[in-house]
CSV table of C-alpha atoms in Angstrom, one decimal:
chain,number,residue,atom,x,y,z
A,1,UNK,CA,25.3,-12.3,-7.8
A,2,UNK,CA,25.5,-9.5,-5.0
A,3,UNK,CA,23.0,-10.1,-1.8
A,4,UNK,CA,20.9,-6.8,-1.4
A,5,UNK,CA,18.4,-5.8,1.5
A,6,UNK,CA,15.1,-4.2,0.7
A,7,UNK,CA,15.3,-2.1,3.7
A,8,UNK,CA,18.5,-0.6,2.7
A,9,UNK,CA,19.7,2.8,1.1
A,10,UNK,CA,16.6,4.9,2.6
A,11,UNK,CA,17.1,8.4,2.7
A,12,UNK,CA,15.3,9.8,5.5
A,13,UNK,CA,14.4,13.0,3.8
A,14,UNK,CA,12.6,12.3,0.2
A,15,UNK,CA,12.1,15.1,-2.3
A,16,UNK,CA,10.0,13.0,-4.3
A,17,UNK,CA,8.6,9.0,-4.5
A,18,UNK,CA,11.8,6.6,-5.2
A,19,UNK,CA,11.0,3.9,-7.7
A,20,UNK,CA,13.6,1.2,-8.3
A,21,UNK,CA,13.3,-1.5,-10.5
A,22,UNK,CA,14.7,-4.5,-8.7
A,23,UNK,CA,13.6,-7.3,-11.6
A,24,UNK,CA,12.2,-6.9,-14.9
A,25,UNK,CA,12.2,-10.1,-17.0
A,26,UNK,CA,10.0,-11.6,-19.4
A,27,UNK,CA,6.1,-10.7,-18.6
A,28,UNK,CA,6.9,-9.4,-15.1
A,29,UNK,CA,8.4,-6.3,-13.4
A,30,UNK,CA,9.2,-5.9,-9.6
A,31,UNK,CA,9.5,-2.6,-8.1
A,32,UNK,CA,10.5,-1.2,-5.2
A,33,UNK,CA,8.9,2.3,-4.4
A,34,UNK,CA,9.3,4.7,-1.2
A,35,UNK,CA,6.7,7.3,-0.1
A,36,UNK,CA,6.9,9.4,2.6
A,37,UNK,CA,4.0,12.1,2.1
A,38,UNK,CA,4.0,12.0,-2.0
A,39,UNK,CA,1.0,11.6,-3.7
A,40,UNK,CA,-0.5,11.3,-7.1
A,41,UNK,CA,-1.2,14.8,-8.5
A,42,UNK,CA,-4.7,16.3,-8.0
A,43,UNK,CA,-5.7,15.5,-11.7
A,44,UNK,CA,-3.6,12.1,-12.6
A,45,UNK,CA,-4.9,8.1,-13.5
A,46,UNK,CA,-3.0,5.3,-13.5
A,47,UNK,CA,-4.3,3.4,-16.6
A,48,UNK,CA,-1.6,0.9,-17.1
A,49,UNK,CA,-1.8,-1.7,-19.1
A,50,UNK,CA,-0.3,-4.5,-16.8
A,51,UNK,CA,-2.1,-5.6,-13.4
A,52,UNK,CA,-0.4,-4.2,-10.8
A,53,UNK,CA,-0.2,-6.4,-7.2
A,54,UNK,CA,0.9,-4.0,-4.4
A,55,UNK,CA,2.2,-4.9,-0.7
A,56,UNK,CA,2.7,-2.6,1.6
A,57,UNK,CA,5.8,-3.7,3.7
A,58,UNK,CA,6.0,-0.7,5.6
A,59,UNK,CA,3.7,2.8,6.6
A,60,UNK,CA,0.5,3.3,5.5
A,61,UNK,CA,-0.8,4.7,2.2
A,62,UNK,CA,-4.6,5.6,0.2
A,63,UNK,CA,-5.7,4.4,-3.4
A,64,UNK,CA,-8.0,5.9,-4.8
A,65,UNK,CA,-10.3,4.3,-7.7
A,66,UNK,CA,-11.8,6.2,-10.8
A,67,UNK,CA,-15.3,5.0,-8.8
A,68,UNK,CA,-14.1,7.4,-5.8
A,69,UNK,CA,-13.7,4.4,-3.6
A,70,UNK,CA,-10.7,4.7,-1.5
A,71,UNK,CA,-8.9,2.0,-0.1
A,72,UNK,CA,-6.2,2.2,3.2
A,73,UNK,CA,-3.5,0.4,3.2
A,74,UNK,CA,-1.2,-0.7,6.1
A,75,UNK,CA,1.9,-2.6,7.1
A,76,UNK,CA,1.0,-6.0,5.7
A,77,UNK,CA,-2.1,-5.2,3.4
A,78,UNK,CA,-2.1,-6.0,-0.3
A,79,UNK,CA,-3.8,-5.3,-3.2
A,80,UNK,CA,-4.8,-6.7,-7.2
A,81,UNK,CA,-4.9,-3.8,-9.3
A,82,UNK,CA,-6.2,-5.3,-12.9
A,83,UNK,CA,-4.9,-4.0,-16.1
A,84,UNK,CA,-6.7,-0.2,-16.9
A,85,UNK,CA,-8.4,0.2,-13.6
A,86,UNK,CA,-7.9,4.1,-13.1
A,87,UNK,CA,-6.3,4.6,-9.9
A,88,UNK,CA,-4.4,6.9,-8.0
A,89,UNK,CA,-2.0,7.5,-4.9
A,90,UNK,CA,-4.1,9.8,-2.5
A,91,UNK,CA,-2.7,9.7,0.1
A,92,UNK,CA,0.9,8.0,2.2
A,93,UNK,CA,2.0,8.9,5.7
A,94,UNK,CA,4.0,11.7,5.9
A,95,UNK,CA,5.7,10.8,9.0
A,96,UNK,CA,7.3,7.4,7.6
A,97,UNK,CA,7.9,6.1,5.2
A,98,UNK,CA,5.5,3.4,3.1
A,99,UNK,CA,7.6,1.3,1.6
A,100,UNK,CA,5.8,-0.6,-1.2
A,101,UNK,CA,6.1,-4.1,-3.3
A,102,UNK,CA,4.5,-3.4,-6.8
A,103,UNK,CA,4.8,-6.5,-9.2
A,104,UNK,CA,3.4,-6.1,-12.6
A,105,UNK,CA,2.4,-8.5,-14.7
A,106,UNK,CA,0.2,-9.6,-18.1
């Protein structure tokens, strides 16, 4: 068993989102993702068929719901996404990163 840190390994320059699966067993998957002015493209839905429960452990992001409601979230905040709501990035801070919790489940 190897100790890791969540905060580790963070480039400060990202291309593009990093998602890393840090456990995927049985009816659950935990992901670590890193944002630092990515978004969702202009005409892309989630529609997964898990629930998705987001924490934000660091920066500052948008979701954005099929309904149009948006939803900010900071260092601390945290979300339920149920199974097939239509969502989307819209938005995450540019000038640090957000780094995320995302734990999907049935």
């Amino acid at each position: 068993m190897k100790q890791q840190n969540f905060f580790s390994n963070i480039p400060d320059n990202l291309s593009e989102e990093i998602i890393e699966t840090i456990l995927n067993h049985n009816n659950i998957r935990i992901e670590r993702i890193i944002s630092k002015g990515q978004s969702s493209p202009e005409d892309f839905w989630y529609d997964q068929s898990e629930n998705e429960w987001l924490l934000v452990l660091a920066g500052k992001s948008m979701i954005k719901f099929e309904d149009e409601s948006i939803i900010t979230l900071h260092k601390g905040d945290y979300l339920l996404i149920p199974a097939h709501q239509k969502h989307r990035v819209e938005w995450t801070d540019p000038k640090q990163h957000t780094i995320w919790l995302a734990i999907f489940f049935s």
